[in-house]
Amino acid sequence: MVKPIYLRVCVCVFIAGIFCAGFASQASSHGVFKLTLESEVEELRVTCFACHVKKEPKTIRNEFGELFFKEFKGMELSSKWQEAENDAEARKKFEEEVMAPAFIKALKKIGEKEHESGEKYLDLITEGKIEGTKLR
């Protein structure tokens, strides 16, 4: 069951601040994306490997990760997030006001796309069928 993000966004942003660290490039994963997805889809648990390939640099994305990367093209989310590395309040605000909403917008768009299996990504996501995701 999909839940509105607004119910848990404050908690997610706080936790994201704890989990986010050391992002080297624009392709870096962000804890706020993981936590936003988990808050949007009840009972879903997400690892880095939902978007990234195991044993490869984080700049290497799988099919699902590439879909998000294309949606974020030109937004410079990672570099803007990095700019606020010494200002926890600014970083938190950016995650809450820019990153989480951008992720939700991309998630809705990607959810309507069809996977090579013929299923919509939304179905694969909510059923925990994307590699790196599982239902509790």
PDB file of C-alpha atoms in Angstrom:
ATOM      1  CA  MET A   1       0.000   0.000   0.000  1.00  0.00           C
ATOM      2  CA  VAL A   2       1.412   3.411  -0.959  1.00  0.00           C
ATOM      3  CA  LYS A   3       1.478   6.040   1.804  1.00  0.00           C
ATOM      4  CA  PRO A   4       1.751   9.821   1.429  1.00  0.00           C
ATOM      5  CA  ILE A   5       5.278  11.036   2.078  1.00  0.00           C
ATOM      6  CA  TYR A   6       4.099  13.978   4.124  1.00  0.00           C
ATOM      7  CA  LEU A   7       3.254  11.765   7.094  1.00  0.00           C
ATOM      8  CA  ARG A   8       6.851  10.810   7.692  1.00  0.00           C
ATOM      9  CA  VAL A   9       8.998  13.330   5.836  1.00  0.00           C
ATOM     10  CA  CYS A  10      10.353  14.993   8.981  1.00  0.00           C
ATOM     11  CA  VAL A  11      11.489  11.686  10.446  1.00  0.00           C
ATOM     12  CA  CYS A  12      12.929  10.592   7.100  1.00  0.00           C
ATOM     13  CA  VAL A  13      14.922  13.774   6.657  1.00  0.00           C
ATOM     14  CA  PHE A  14      16.341  13.500  10.166  1.00  0.00           C
ATOM     15  CA  ILE A  15      17.336   9.867   9.630  1.00  0.00           C
ATOM     16  CA  ALA A  16      18.681  10.685   6.160  1.00  0.00           C
ATOM     17  CA  GLY A  17      21.047  13.170   7.755  1.00  0.00           C
ATOM     18  CA  ILE A  18      22.445  10.372   9.875  1.00  0.00           C
ATOM     19  CA  PHE A  19      22.830   7.926   6.976  1.00  0.00           C
ATOM     20  CA  CYS A  20      24.105  10.316   4.311  1.00  0.00           C
ATOM     21  CA  ALA A  21      27.874  10.692   4.255  1.00  0.00           C
ATOM     22  CA  GLY A  22      30.813  11.041   1.888  1.00  0.00           C
ATOM     23  CA  PHE A  23      29.305  11.511  -1.559  1.00  0.00           C
ATOM     24  CA  ALA A  24      32.027  11.737  -4.162  1.00  0.00           C
ATOM     25  CA  SER A  25      30.147  12.412  -7.368  1.00  0.00           C
ATOM     26  CA  GLN A  26      26.852  13.359  -8.905  1.00  0.00           C
ATOM     27  CA  ALA A  27      26.055   9.663  -9.230  1.00  0.00           C
ATOM     28  CA  SER A  28      26.310   9.073  -5.495  1.00  0.00           C
ATOM     29  CA  SER A  29      23.435   7.458  -3.697  1.00  0.00           C
ATOM     30  CA  HIS A  30      21.652   9.459  -1.041  1.00  0.00           C
ATOM     31  CA  GLY A  31      20.024   8.084   2.070  1.00  0.00           C
ATOM     32  CA  VAL A  32      17.137  10.489   1.568  1.00  0.00           C
ATOM     33  CA  PHE A  33      16.165   8.585  -1.607  1.00  0.00           C
ATOM     34  CA  LYS A  34      16.219   5.238   0.191  1.00  0.00           C
ATOM     35  CA  LEU A  35      14.206   6.577   3.102  1.00  0.00           C
ATOM     36  CA  THR A  36      11.736   8.369   0.854  1.00  0.00           C
ATOM     37  CA  LEU A  37      11.074   5.175  -1.085  1.00  0.00           C
ATOM     38  CA  GLU A  38      10.634   3.233   2.140  1.00  0.00           C
ATOM     39  CA  SER A  39       8.188   5.831   3.433  1.00  0.00           C
ATOM     40  CA  GLU A  40       6.229   5.873   0.183  1.00  0.00           C
ATOM     41  CA  VAL A  41       5.823   2.094   0.011  1.00  0.00           C
ATOM     42  CA  GLU A  42       4.644   0.521   3.254  1.00  0.00           C
ATOM     43  CA  GLU A  43       6.623  -2.513   4.402  1.00  0.00           C
ATOM     44  CA  LEU A  44       9.386  -1.999   1.789  1.00  0.00           C
ATOM     45  CA  ARG A  45      13.044  -2.223   2.755  1.00  0.00           C
ATOM     46  CA  VAL A  46      15.627  -0.841   0.328  1.00  0.00           C
ATOM     47  CA  THR A  47      19.390  -1.291  -0.030  1.00  0.00           C
ATOM     48  CA  CYS A  48      21.895   0.521  -2.246  1.00  0.00           C
ATOM     49  CA  PHE A  49      21.545  -2.297  -4.750  1.00  0.00           C
ATOM     50  CA  ALA A  50      18.064  -1.186  -5.754  1.00  0.00           C
ATOM     51  CA  CYS A  51      19.869   1.362  -7.958  1.00  0.00           C
ATOM     52  CA  HIS A  52      23.538   0.335  -7.908  1.00  0.00           C
ATOM     53  CA  VAL A  53      25.418  -2.752  -9.058  1.00  0.00           C
ATOM     54  CA  LYS A  54      27.053  -4.878  -6.365  1.00  0.00           C
ATOM     55  CA  LYS A  55      30.853  -4.691  -6.177  1.00  0.00           C
ATOM     56  CA  GLU A  56      30.970  -1.757  -8.611  1.00  0.00           C
ATOM     57  CA  PRO A  57      31.563   1.949  -7.964  1.00  0.00           C
ATOM     58  CA  LYS A  58      28.383   3.874  -7.109  1.00  0.00           C
ATOM     59  CA  THR A  59      28.662   5.588 -10.481  1.00  0.00           C
ATOM     60  CA  ILE A  60      27.575   2.278 -12.041  1.00  0.00           C
ATOM     61  CA  ARG A  61      23.808   1.936 -11.900  1.00  0.00           C
ATOM     62  CA  ASN A  62      21.479  -0.891 -12.754  1.00  0.00           C
ATOM     63  CA  GLU A  63      18.429  -0.431 -14.996  1.00  0.00           C
ATOM     64  CA  PHE A  64      16.270   0.902 -12.149  1.00  0.00           C
ATOM     65  CA  GLY A  65      18.973   3.341 -11.020  1.00  0.00           C
ATOM     66  CA  GLU A  66      19.466   4.604 -14.559  1.00  0.00           C
ATOM     67  CA  LEU A  67      15.774   5.478 -14.763  1.00  0.00           C
ATOM     68  CA  PHE A  68      16.174   7.779 -11.755  1.00  0.00           C
ATOM     69  CA  PHE A  69      19.473   9.184 -13.008  1.00  0.00           C
ATOM     70  CA  LYS A  70      17.753  10.227 -16.253  1.00  0.00           C
ATOM     71  CA  GLU A  71      14.940  11.894 -14.307  1.00  0.00           C
ATOM     72  CA  PHE A  72      17.444  13.867 -12.214  1.00  0.00           C
ATOM     73  CA  LYS A  73      19.544  14.956 -15.201  1.00  0.00           C
ATOM     74  CA  GLY A  74      20.440  18.633 -15.005  1.00  0.00           C
ATOM     75  CA  MET A  75      19.204  19.027 -11.409  1.00  0.00           C
ATOM     76  CA  GLU A  76      22.713  18.739  -9.897  1.00  0.00           C
ATOM     77  CA  LEU A  77      21.230  17.262  -6.707  1.00  0.00           C
ATOM     78  CA  SER A  78      24.456  15.713  -5.459  1.00  0.00           C
ATOM     79  CA  SER A  79      26.622  18.752  -6.079  1.00  0.00           C
ATOM     80  CA  LYS A  80      24.109  21.088  -4.446  1.00  0.00           C
ATOM     81  CA  TRP A  81      23.801  18.709  -1.510  1.00  0.00           C
ATOM     82  CA  GLN A  82      27.610  18.628  -1.227  1.00  0.00           C
ATOM     83  CA  GLU A  83      27.789  22.424  -1.179  1.00  0.00           C
ATOM     84  CA  ALA A  84      25.914  22.372   2.113  1.00  0.00           C
ATOM     85  CA  GLU A  85      28.239  19.836   3.777  1.00  0.00           C
ATOM     86  CA  ASN A  86      29.212  22.236   6.561  1.00  0.00           C
ATOM     87  CA  ASP A  87      25.680  23.504   7.152  1.00  0.00           C
ATOM     88  CA  ALA A  88      23.474  20.748   8.562  1.00  0.00           C
ATOM     89  CA  GLU A  89      20.396  22.981   8.599  1.00  0.00           C
ATOM     90  CA  ALA A  90      20.792  23.934   4.921  1.00  0.00           C
ATOM     91  CA  ARG A  91      21.408  20.318   3.969  1.00  0.00           C
ATOM     92  CA  LYS A  92      18.315  19.159   5.870  1.00  0.00           C
ATOM     93  CA  LYS A  93      16.223  21.854   4.217  1.00  0.00           C
ATOM     94  CA  PHE A  94      17.546  20.899   0.754  1.00  0.00           C
ATOM     95  CA  GLU A  95      16.768  17.232   1.358  1.00  0.00           C
ATOM     96  CA  GLU A  96      13.249  18.030   2.567  1.00  0.00           C
ATOM     97  CA  GLU A  97      12.320  20.731   0.061  1.00  0.00           C
ATOM     98  CA  VAL A  98      14.189  19.625  -3.067  1.00  0.00           C
ATOM     99  CA  MET A  99      15.533  16.073  -2.983  1.00  0.00           C
ATOM    100  CA  ALA A 100      12.572  14.186  -1.492  1.00  0.00           C
ATOM    101  CA  PRO A 101       9.996  15.934  -3.744  1.00  0.00           C
ATOM    102  CA  ALA A 102      12.203  15.349  -6.822  1.00  0.00           C
ATOM    103  CA  PHE A 103      12.464  11.687  -5.903  1.00  0.00           C
ATOM    104  CA  ILE A 104       8.702  11.349  -5.435  1.00  0.00           C
ATOM    105  CA  LYS A 105       8.051  13.032  -8.789  1.00  0.00           C
ATOM    106  CA  ALA A 106      10.528  10.690 -10.499  1.00  0.00           C
ATOM    107  CA  LEU A 107       9.100   7.665  -8.674  1.00  0.00           C
ATOM    108  CA  LYS A 108       5.595   8.427  -9.936  1.00  0.00           C
ATOM    109  CA  LYS A 109       6.853   8.790 -13.499  1.00  0.00           C
ATOM    110  CA  ILE A 110       9.018   5.666 -13.336  1.00  0.00           C
ATOM    111  CA  GLY A 111       6.227   3.701 -11.679  1.00  0.00           C
ATOM    112  CA  GLU A 112       4.151   4.054 -14.847  1.00  0.00           C
ATOM    113  CA  LYS A 113       6.947   2.743 -17.077  1.00  0.00           C
ATOM    114  CA  GLU A 114       6.969  -0.852 -18.162  1.00  0.00           C
ATOM    115  CA  HIS A 115       9.776  -3.206 -17.183  1.00  0.00           C
ATOM    116  CA  GLU A 116      11.082  -5.674 -19.775  1.00  0.00           C
ATOM    117  CA  SER A 117       8.968  -8.336 -18.007  1.00  0.00           C
ATOM    118  CA  GLY A 118       5.838  -6.453 -19.073  1.00  0.00           C
ATOM    119  CA  GLU A 119       4.975  -5.384 -15.531  1.00  0.00           C
ATOM    120  CA  LYS A 120       4.812  -1.745 -14.501  1.00  0.00           C
ATOM    121  CA  TYR A 121       7.628  -0.604 -12.249  1.00  0.00           C
ATOM    122  CA  LEU A 122       5.061   0.480  -9.647  1.00  0.00           C
ATOM    123  CA  ASP A 123       3.929  -3.135  -9.288  1.00  0.00           C
ATOM    124  CA  LEU A 124       7.506  -4.395  -9.081  1.00  0.00           C
ATOM    125  CA  ILE A 125       8.347  -1.774  -6.459  1.00  0.00           C
ATOM    126  CA  THR A 126       5.315  -2.317  -4.239  1.00  0.00           C
ATOM    127  CA  GLU A 127       5.808  -6.084  -4.364  1.00  0.00           C
ATOM    128  CA  GLY A 128       9.522  -5.841  -3.497  1.00  0.00           C
ATOM    129  CA  LYS A 129      10.555  -7.404  -6.806  1.00  0.00           C
ATOM    130  CA  ILE A 130      13.242  -4.863  -7.689  1.00  0.00           C
ATOM    131  CA  GLU A 131      16.701  -6.209  -6.794  1.00  0.00           C
ATOM    132  CA  GLY A 132      17.837  -4.541  -3.587  1.00  0.00           C
ATOM    133  CA  THR A 133      14.286  -4.284  -2.246  1.00  0.00           C
ATOM    134  CA  LYS A 134      12.160  -6.623  -0.202  1.00  0.00           C
ATOM    135  CA  LEU A 135       8.988  -6.536   1.822  1.00  0.00           C
ATOM    136  CA  ARG A 136       9.185  -6.854   5.598  1.00  0.00           C
TER     137      ARG A 136
END
